[in-house]
Coordinates of C-alpha atoms and ligand atoms in Angstrom, one line a residue:
M1 CA -62.1 -62.6 -1.0
R2 CA -61.2 -64.3 1.9
D3 CA -60.3 -63.8 5.8
G4 CA -56.9 -64.0 7.0
V5 CA -54.1 -62.3 9.2
F6 CA -51.8 -59.8 8.3
C7 CA -48.9 -58.0 9.8
I8 CA -47.3 -54.5 8.7
K9 CA -43.8 -53.7 9.3
V10 CA -42.6 -50.3 8.1
Y11 CA -38.7 -49.1 7.6
G12 CA -37.6 -45.8 6.5
C13 CA -39.7 -42.4 6.0
Q14 CA -42.9 -41.2 6.9
M15 CA -43.9 -41.8 3.2
N16 CA -43.7 -45.4 4.2
V17 CA -45.6 -44.9 7.2
Y18 CA -48.2 -43.2 5.3
D19 CA -48.1 -46.2 2.4
G20 CA -48.4 -48.8 5.3
D21 CA -51.2 -46.8 6.7
R22 CA -53.4 -46.7 3.7
L23 CA -52.7 -50.5 3.1
R24 CA -53.7 -51.1 6.5
G25 CA -56.9 -49.4 5.5
A26 CA -57.3 -51.2 2.6
M27 CA -56.6 -54.7 3.9
T28 CA -59.1 -53.9 6.9
S29 CA -61.9 -53.1 4.5
L30 CA -61.4 -56.3 2.5
G31 CA -61.7 -58.6 5.7
W32 CA -58.4 -59.2 7.0
T33 CA -57.3 -58.6 10.3
E34 CA -54.4 -57.5 11.7
T35 CA -51.6 -58.9 14.0
A36 CA -48.4 -57.2 15.4
D37 CA -46.6 -60.7 15.5
A38 CA -45.3 -61.7 12.0
L39 CA -45.0 -65.4 12.9
D40 CA -49.0 -65.6 13.3
A41 CA -49.9 -63.9 10.2
D42 CA -50.7 -65.4 6.6
A43 CA -49.4 -62.3 4.9
V44 CA -46.4 -60.2 6.3
I45 CA -46.1 -56.8 4.6
F46 CA -42.7 -55.3 4.5
V47 CA -42.7 -51.6 3.4
T48 CA -38.7 -51.1 2.7
C49 CA -36.4 -48.5 2.3
S50 CA -33.0 -48.0 0.5
I51 CA -31.7 -44.7 1.5
R52 CA -28.8 -46.2 3.2
D53 CA -27.2 -49.7 3.1
K54 CA -28.3 -50.1 6.9
A55 CA -31.9 -49.8 6.1
E56 CA -31.5 -52.6 3.5
Q57 CA -29.5 -54.8 5.5
K58 CA -32.5 -54.8 8.4
V59 CA -34.8 -56.2 5.8
I60 CA -32.8 -58.8 4.6
S61 CA -31.9 -60.0 8.1
E62 CA -35.4 -60.0 8.8
L63 CA -36.4 -61.9 5.7
G64 CA -34.0 -64.8 6.4
R65 CA -35.9 -65.1 9.9
F66 CA -38.6 -66.7 8.5
R67 CA -37.0 -69.9 7.0
P68 CA -37.8 -72.5 9.6
L69 CA -41.4 -71.5 9.5
W70 CA -41.6 -71.6 6.1
E71 CA -39.9 -74.8 6.0
K72 CA -42.4 -76.3 8.4
N73 CA -45.7 -74.5 7.4
K74 CA -45.4 -72.7 3.9
R75 CA -46.3 -69.8 5.7
P76 CA -46.1 -66.8 6.2
K77 CA -46.1 -65.4 2.7
V78 CA -43.9 -62.0 2.6
T79 CA -45.0 -58.9 0.4
L80 CA -42.4 -56.3 -0.3
I81 CA -43.2 -53.1 -1.4
G82 CA -41.7 -49.8 -1.3
C83 CA -38.2 -48.4 -2.0
M84 CA -36.3 -51.7 -1.7
A85 CA -38.6 -53.6 -3.3
Q86 CA -38.3 -51.8 -6.1
R87 CA -34.4 -51.7 -6.3
T88 CA -33.7 -55.4 -5.4
G89 CA -37.2 -57.2 -5.0
A90 CA -36.7 -59.4 -7.8
N91 CA -33.6 -60.6 -6.3
L92 CA -34.6 -61.0 -2.8
A93 CA -38.0 -63.1 -4.1
R94 CA -35.1 -65.5 -5.9
R95 CA -33.4 -65.5 -2.6
F96 CA -36.2 -66.1 -0.1
P97 CA -39.0 -68.3 -1.7
W98 CA -41.3 -66.7 0.9
V99 CA -41.6 -63.7 -0.7
R100 CA -44.3 -63.9 -3.0
V101 CA -45.4 -60.3 -3.8
V102 CA -43.0 -57.6 -5.0
A103 CA -44.8 -54.0 -5.8
G104 CA -43.1 -50.8 -6.7
P105 CA -43.7 -47.6 -5.0
R106 CA -46.0 -46.4 -8.0
H107 CA -48.1 -49.7 -7.6
M108 CA -49.3 -49.5 -4.3
G109 CA -52.8 -50.1 -5.9
D110 CA -52.4 -53.5 -7.0
V111 CA -51.1 -54.9 -3.9
P112 CA -54.3 -55.5 -1.9
A113 CA -55.7 -57.8 -4.8
L114 CA -52.0 -59.2 -5.3
I115 CA -51.7 -60.0 -1.6
A116 CA -55.0 -62.2 -1.9
E117 CA -53.9 -64.0 -5.4
S118 CA -50.8 -65.0 -3.7
M119 CA -52.5 -67.0 -0.7
D120 CA -53.3 -69.7 -3.7
G121 CA -49.8 -69.8 -4.7
G122 CA -47.6 -68.0 -7.4
V123 CA -45.2 -65.2 -7.2
F124 CA -46.1 -61.7 -8.4
L125 CA -43.9 -58.8 -9.1
R126 CA -45.3 -55.2 -10.2
L127 CA -42.3 -53.1 -10.7
D128 CA -42.4 -49.6 -11.9
E129 CA -40.9 -49.6 -15.0
D130 CA -41.8 -46.1 -16.5
P131 CA -41.2 -43.6 -13.6
S132 CA -43.9 -41.5 -14.4
E133 CA -46.6 -44.1 -14.3
M134 CA -49.2 -44.5 -11.3
A135 CA -51.4 -47.1 -10.1
D136 CA -52.3 -45.8 -6.8
L137 CA -54.2 -46.8 -3.8
E138 CA -57.2 -45.1 -3.7
C139 CA -57.7 -45.4 0.3
A140 CA -57.5 -43.5 3.4
P141 CA -54.8 -43.9 6.0
L142 CA -55.7 -46.1 8.8
P143 CA -53.2 -45.1 11.2
R144 CA -51.7 -47.7 13.5
G145 CA -50.3 -46.0 17.3
N146 CA -52.3 -42.6 17.1
P147 CA -55.9 -42.6 16.0
H148 CA -55.5 -38.7 16.6
K149 CA -52.2 -38.2 14.2
A150 CA -52.0 -39.0 10.5
F151 CA -49.9 -38.2 7.8
I152 CA -51.1 -37.4 4.0
T153 CA -48.5 -37.7 1.0
I154 CA -48.9 -34.7 -1.3
A155 CA -46.5 -35.8 -3.9
H156 CA -44.8 -38.7 -5.0
G157 CA -41.3 -38.9 -6.1
C158 CA -38.8 -36.4 -6.6
D159 CA -36.7 -35.0 -9.4
Q160 CA -33.7 -33.1 -7.7
F161 CA -31.3 -36.0 -8.5
C162 CA -28.7 -35.0 -5.8
S163 CA -26.0 -37.0 -6.4
Y164 CA -25.8 -39.6 -3.4
C165 CA -29.4 -40.1 -3.1
I166 CA -31.4 -42.9 -4.5
V167 CA -34.9 -41.7 -4.2
P168 CA -35.6 -40.0 -7.8
Y169 CA -34.6 -43.8 -9.3
V170 CA -36.9 -45.7 -6.9
R171 CA -39.7 -43.4 -6.3
G172 CA -39.8 -41.8 -10.0
R173 CA -40.6 -38.7 -11.1
F174 CA -42.1 -35.8 -9.2
A175 CA -45.9 -35.6 -9.5
S176 CA -48.4 -33.3 -7.2
R177 CA -51.5 -35.0 -6.0
L178 CA -54.6 -32.9 -6.7
R179 CA -56.0 -30.4 -4.4
E180 CA -59.1 -31.9 -4.2
D181 CA -57.5 -35.3 -3.2
V182 CA -55.3 -34.3 -0.4
L183 CA -58.3 -32.1 0.9
N184 CA -61.1 -34.7 0.7
E185 CA -58.6 -37.0 2.5
A186 CA -57.8 -34.5 5.1
R187 CA -61.4 -33.7 5.6
G188 CA -62.3 -37.6 6.1
L189 CA -59.6 -37.9 8.6
V190 CA -60.5 -35.1 11.0
S191 CA -64.0 -36.3 10.8
R192 CA -62.7 -39.5 12.2
G193 CA -61.0 -37.8 15.0
V194 CA -57.6 -37.1 13.6
R195 CA -56.4 -33.4 15.2
E196 CA -52.6 -33.5 13.7
I197 CA -52.1 -34.0 10.3
T198 CA -48.5 -33.9 8.4
L199 CA -48.3 -33.2 4.8
I200 CA -45.0 -35.1 3.3
G201 CA -43.2 -35.4 0.1
Q202 CA -40.0 -35.3 -0.7
N203 CA -39.7 -31.8 -1.4
V204 CA -43.3 -30.1 -0.5
N205 CA -42.6 -26.7 -1.3
T206 CA -42.1 -27.8 -5.1
Y207 CA -45.9 -29.1 -4.8
G208 CA -48.1 -27.8 -7.7
K209 CA -45.2 -26.6 -10.0
D210 CA -46.0 -29.9 -12.1
F211 CA -49.7 -28.6 -12.5
G212 CA -49.3 -27.5 -16.4
N213 CA -51.8 -24.8 -17.4
G214 CA -55.1 -26.3 -16.1
T215 CA -57.1 -25.0 -13.5
C216 CA -54.8 -25.4 -11.0
K217 CA -52.2 -23.5 -12.8
N218 CA -50.9 -21.2 -10.0
Y219 CA -51.8 -23.4 -6.9
R220 CA -48.7 -23.8 -4.6
F221 CA -47.8 -25.3 -1.7
A222 CA -48.7 -22.1 0.3
D223 CA -52.2 -22.6 -1.0
L224 CA -52.8 -26.1 -0.1
L225 CA -51.1 -25.7 3.4
E226 CA -53.6 -22.5 4.2
E227 CA -56.5 -24.6 2.7
V228 CA -55.8 -27.7 4.7
S229 CA -55.3 -25.7 8.0
E230 CA -59.0 -24.1 7.5
I231 CA -60.1 -27.4 8.1
S232 CA -62.3 -26.8 11.3
G233 CA -61.5 -29.1 13.9
L234 CA -57.8 -29.6 12.6
R235 CA -55.6 -28.4 15.7
R236 CA -52.1 -29.1 14.2
V237 CA -50.7 -28.9 10.8
R238 CA -47.7 -29.9 9.9
F239 CA -45.2 -30.6 6.7
T240 CA -42.1 -32.4 5.9
T241 CA -39.4 -32.1 4.1
S242 CA -38.7 -28.8 2.5
H243 CA -35.7 -28.0 -0.1
P244 CA -33.9 -24.9 0.8
V245 CA -34.1 -24.2 -3.1
D246 CA -37.6 -23.0 -3.0
F247 CA -38.7 -22.2 0.3
S248 CA -40.5 -19.3 -0.6
G249 CA -41.8 -16.4 1.6
D250 CA -45.6 -17.1 1.0
I251 CA -45.1 -20.6 2.9
L252 CA -43.8 -18.3 6.0
D253 CA -46.7 -15.9 5.6
V254 CA -49.0 -18.7 5.8
M255 CA -47.0 -20.3 8.7
K256 CA -47.4 -16.9 10.5
R257 CA -50.9 -16.1 9.5
R258 CA -52.5 -19.5 10.4
A259 CA -52.2 -20.4 14.4
N260 CA -52.7 -23.9 13.9
V261 CA -49.9 -24.5 11.4
C262 CA -47.0 -25.2 13.5
P263 CA -43.8 -23.2 13.8
G264 CA -41.6 -26.2 12.8
I265 CA -39.6 -26.7 10.0
N266 CA -37.2 -29.4 8.6
L267 CA -34.6 -27.5 6.1
P268 CA -32.0 -30.2 4.9
V269 CA -28.8 -28.6 4.4
Q270 CA -26.7 -31.8 3.9
A271 CA -23.3 -30.4 4.0
G272 CA -21.9 -26.7 5.3
S273 CA -19.1 -26.3 2.2
D274 CA -19.9 -24.8 -0.8
K275 CA -17.7 -27.2 -2.5
V276 CA -19.5 -30.4 -1.4
L277 CA -23.1 -28.6 -1.9
R278 CA -22.3 -28.2 -5.5
E279 CA -21.0 -31.7 -5.8
M280 CA -23.9 -33.0 -4.2
N281 CA -26.2 -31.3 -6.7
R282 CA -27.9 -29.3 -4.3
K283 CA -28.3 -25.8 -6.0
Y284 CA -27.7 -23.7 -3.1
T285 CA -24.6 -22.3 -1.4
R286 CA -24.1 -22.1 2.6
A287 CA -24.4 -18.2 2.4
E288 CA -27.6 -18.8 0.7
Y289 CA -28.7 -21.5 3.1
L290 CA -28.1 -19.3 6.0
A291 CA -29.9 -16.2 4.7
T292 CA -33.1 -18.3 4.3
V293 CA -32.6 -19.9 7.7
G294 CA -32.3 -16.0 8.9
R295 CA -35.5 -15.0 7.1
I296 CA -37.5 -18.1 8.9
R297 CA -36.1 -16.9 12.3
E298 CA -37.0 -13.1 11.8
T299 CA -40.8 -14.1 10.5
L300 CA -41.1 -17.1 12.9
P301 CA -38.8 -16.4 16.2
E302 CA -40.2 -19.4 18.2
V303 CA -39.7 -21.7 15.2
G304 CA -38.1 -25.4 15.8
L305 CA -35.7 -25.8 13.1
S306 CA -34.1 -29.3 12.2
T307 CA -32.0 -30.3 9.3
D308 CA -30.6 -33.2 7.6
L309 CA -26.5 -33.4 7.1
I310 CA -24.2 -36.4 5.7
V311 CA -20.9 -36.4 6.4
G312 CA -18.2 -38.3 4.5
F313 CA -19.3 -37.4 1.2
P314 CA -17.0 -38.7 -1.2
G315 CA -14.1 -36.0 -1.6
E316 CA -15.0 -34.4 1.6
S317 CA -11.9 -33.0 3.2
R318 CA -11.1 -32.3 7.0
E319 CA -11.5 -28.5 6.3
E320 CA -14.5 -28.9 4.3
F321 CA -16.3 -31.3 6.7
E322 CA -15.2 -28.6 9.9
E323 CA -17.5 -26.3 7.5
S324 CA -20.3 -28.4 8.3
V325 CA -19.3 -28.4 12.1
S326 CA -19.4 -24.6 11.9
L327 CA -22.4 -24.4 10.1
I328 CA -24.5 -26.4 13.0
E329 CA -22.8 -24.0 15.5
E330 CA -23.9 -21.1 13.6
A331 CA -27.1 -22.2 12.7
R332 CA -28.2 -23.7 16.1
F333 CA -31.1 -26.4 15.0
D334 CA -33.1 -27.9 17.3
L335 CA -32.2 -31.3 16.0
V336 CA -29.9 -32.7 13.3
H337 CA -30.9 -35.9 11.6
S338 CA -27.0 -36.8 10.6
A339 CA -25.6 -39.6 8.7
A340 CA -22.6 -41.1 7.1
Y341 CA -22.6 -41.4 3.8
S342 CA -23.7 -44.7 2.1
P343 CA -22.8 -45.6 -1.5
R344 CA -26.1 -46.0 -3.3
E345 CA -25.2 -48.2 -6.3
G346 CA -26.2 -46.3 -9.7
T347 CA -25.8 -43.0 -8.2
P348 CA -23.1 -40.6 -9.5
A349 CA -21.4 -40.3 -6.1
A350 CA -21.2 -43.8 -5.6
A351 CA -19.2 -43.8 -8.9
R352 CA -16.5 -41.8 -7.6
S353 CA -12.9 -43.3 -6.7
D354 CA -12.6 -40.7 -3.7
Q355 CA -14.4 -42.3 -1.3
I356 CA -13.6 -41.6 2.4
A357 CA -12.7 -44.6 4.3
P358 CA -16.0 -46.1 6.7
P359 CA -14.0 -45.3 10.0
E360 CA -13.3 -41.9 8.9
R361 CA -17.2 -41.3 8.2
A362 CA -18.1 -42.7 11.7
R363 CA -15.5 -40.3 13.3
R364 CA -16.8 -37.3 11.7
L365 CA -20.5 -38.7 12.3
S366 CA -19.7 -38.7 16.1
K367 CA -17.9 -35.3 16.4
I368 CA -21.3 -34.0 14.3
N369 CA -23.4 -35.8 17.2
E370 CA -21.4 -34.5 20.0
V371 CA -21.6 -30.7 18.9
Q372 CA -25.2 -31.3 18.5
S373 CA -26.3 -32.8 21.4
R374 CA -24.3 -29.9 23.0
I375 CA -26.3 -27.5 21.2
S376 CA -29.7 -29.2 21.3
S377 CA -29.3 -29.6 25.4
E378 CA -28.4 -25.7 25.4
I379 CA -31.8 -24.8 23.6
N380 CA -34.1 -27.5 25.4
R381 CA -32.6 -26.3 28.9
G382 CA -33.9 -22.6 27.9
Q383 CA -37.3 -24.1 28.1
I384 CA -37.1 -25.0 31.8
G385 CA -40.0 -23.2 33.4
R386 CA -42.1 -22.5 30.4
V387 CA -45.4 -23.5 30.0
I388 CA -45.9 -25.5 26.8
E389 CA -49.2 -27.1 25.2
V390 CA -48.4 -30.6 24.2
L391 CA -50.5 -32.8 22.4
L392 CA -50.4 -36.3 24.4
D393 CA -49.4 -39.3 22.1
E394 CA -48.6 -42.4 23.9
P395 CA -47.2 -44.2 26.8
A396 CA -43.7 -43.4 26.8
P397 CA -41.2 -46.1 26.2
K398 CA -39.7 -46.2 29.2
G399 CA -40.9 -45.1 32.5
E400 CA -43.9 -46.1 34.7
G401 CA -47.5 -43.9 34.2
L402 CA -45.1 -41.5 31.8
L403 CA -46.9 -40.4 28.6
Q404 CA -45.0 -38.8 25.6
G405 CA -46.3 -36.1 24.0
R406 CA -45.3 -33.3 21.3
T407 CA -44.9 -29.7 21.6
V408 CA -45.6 -27.3 18.3
T409 CA -42.1 -27.4 17.5
D410 CA -42.3 -31.4 17.6
K411 CA -40.6 -31.7 20.6
V412 CA -40.8 -35.1 22.9
V413 CA -42.1 -34.1 26.3
L414 CA -42.7 -36.9 28.7
V415 CA -45.1 -36.5 31.6
K416 CA -46.7 -38.2 34.4
A417 CA -50.3 -38.5 33.3
P418 CA -53.0 -41.3 33.4
A419 CA -53.1 -43.2 30.2
E420 CA -56.7 -41.7 29.4
M421 CA -55.1 -38.7 28.5
T422 CA -54.0 -39.7 25.3
G423 CA -55.1 -37.8 22.4
R424 CA -55.6 -34.7 24.3
F425 CA -53.9 -31.3 24.5
R426 CA -52.5 -30.3 27.8
S427 CA -50.7 -27.3 29.2
V428 CA -47.3 -28.8 30.5
R429 CA -44.6 -26.4 33.0
I430 CA -41.0 -28.2 31.3
T431 CA -39.1 -28.8 34.6
D432 CA -36.1 -31.0 32.8
A433 CA -34.3 -31.3 29.7
S434 CA -31.9 -33.4 27.7
P435 CA -30.8 -33.1 24.3
W436 CA -33.6 -35.2 22.9
C437 CA -36.6 -34.4 24.9
L438 CA -38.2 -32.3 27.6
E439 CA -39.8 -33.4 31.0
G440 CA -42.7 -31.7 32.7
E441 CA -45.7 -31.7 34.8
L442 CA -49.2 -31.3 34.0
L443 CA -50.8 -28.0 35.1
Ligands
SAH501 N1 -36.1 -34.9 0.2 C1 -35.4 -34.6 1.3 C2 -34.4 -36.3 2.1 C3 -34.9 -37.4 1.9 S1 -33.9 -38.4 2.1 C4 -34.4 -33.7 1.0 O1 -33.8 -33.5 -0.1 O2 -33.6 -33.1 2.1 C5 -33.4 -38.4 3.9 C6 -31.9 -37.9 4.3 O3 -31.2 -39.3 4.1 C7 -31.4 -37.1 3.2 O4 -31.8 -35.5 3.8 C8 -30.1 -37.2 3.6 O5 -29.4 -36.7 4.8 C9 -29.9 -38.7 3.7 N2 -29.5 -39.6 2.8 C10 -29.7 -39.7 1.5 N3 -29.0 -40.3 0.9 C11 -28.2 -41.0 1.8 C12 -27.1 -41.4 1.3 N4 -26.6 -41.9 0.1 N5 -26.0 -41.5 2.3 C13 -26.3 -41.0 3.6 N6 -27.4 -40.5 4.0 C14 -28.5 -40.2 2.9
SF4_502 FE1 -33.0 -37.3 -2.4 FE2 -32.4 -34.6 -3.2 FE3 -34.7 -36.1 -3.9 FE4 -34.3 -35.4 -1.0 S1 -34.2 -33.7 -2.7 S2 -35.2 -37.3 -2.1 S3 -31.9 -36.0 -0.8 S4 -32.5 -36.2 -4.5
F3S503 FE1 -36.2 -44.5 2.1 FE2 -37.7 -44.4 0.1 FE3 -38.0 -42.8 2.1 S1 -35.4 -44.8 0.0 S2 -36.5 -42.7 2.9 S3 -38.5 -45.0 2.2 S4 -38.3 -42.2 0.1

């Protein structure tokens, strides 16, 4: 073991935030110190993402920037973990000599020791070869910005194989973490002052379906959600993401029954046309999806509902695209995470010959964003005058003396408040609204 300075840079989804948080915990307990400036570090860790080409290009350009420093000092040594590390990390290590450790998402447990070893020279590759293997990092997450908020991964991998998506290839097979491990981690976090926990997975509602015939045979996501919410001192529990296919009524029952389970659901629809949904391998129709939305709104009238949507999937006609537009008009989401389709090598959709031209994908994306920003704005303006409980998270990125917080439905609220109020729950009267956030005053 040695003392050194490390820097972690996270790209991609919340699973990467969680992996970065666990690695921070492990490195810190081994005696390393963290810096925010990569150029000051001995070891720089990139937690990478492959979901779209843009996510990968960002990391490639960041990696290129180390050249002058490396040529002068032979530092920092760079570690690549996460999905892009699994997909192309070996090539990146050949291209950039400062890349010294590459590990797949299922070899997180080896990473702290490999980083220490790499300080003395050598290049270390630990890629996931068998998509079911697991050498996980047994370390509680140590969140950076917000000591009162944390993520917990409850299941690794994904078995859905949506035709456009790289995740099943880089994150491997679906595997639920054990109930005891999740609960112990949650209890530990709450005892350290965490007040909000988000349970994460590519498809949380499938939790437990792989437990087979053991003692946990019939233990499902709704049970886990309920047990986590019973931890005393935990003020808010969230979860993401839910696949529309197994979004069952028992999850809604727990959300209704347990006051600290936040009424917020991200239910990715991906497309509004049955033909496109079928070709995406999403396994539901537009009507089935909208029926689920109806059921959710009936049970939880105050719910905050968001979705993910891809435009310009191969073969998507203008009319089929218009069905996505009409779907978001009909469902009236609070938020839509929209993206232009990005071909991922090795996925069935990328091999199709009927790709939509990139300028047309961009045009469809801006149309979706235009429609949704009107809807979000209408929904958010409807909040003006209401008094809402806000967990104050951190100083707002812009605006002197402003703190940024979140409502139970995960809307961003900006309020004038002293920095000492960070981490507190406060009642806020909403005074203004835009498509992206609310503004308010402390009561
Ligand atoms: N498991 C989640 C989503 C994980 S990926 C689910 O099934 O909904 C996050 C989002 O990235 C997806 O919902 C999808 O909208 C988007 N995405 C995935 N692959 C993509 C691709 N090849 N091009 C563009 N967007 C993509
Ligand atoms: Fe990708 Fe589909 Fe799995 Fe989500 S459910 S991670 S979109 S394959
Ligand atoms: Fe990206 Fe991997 Fe998450 S591809 S979105 S980091 S699961």
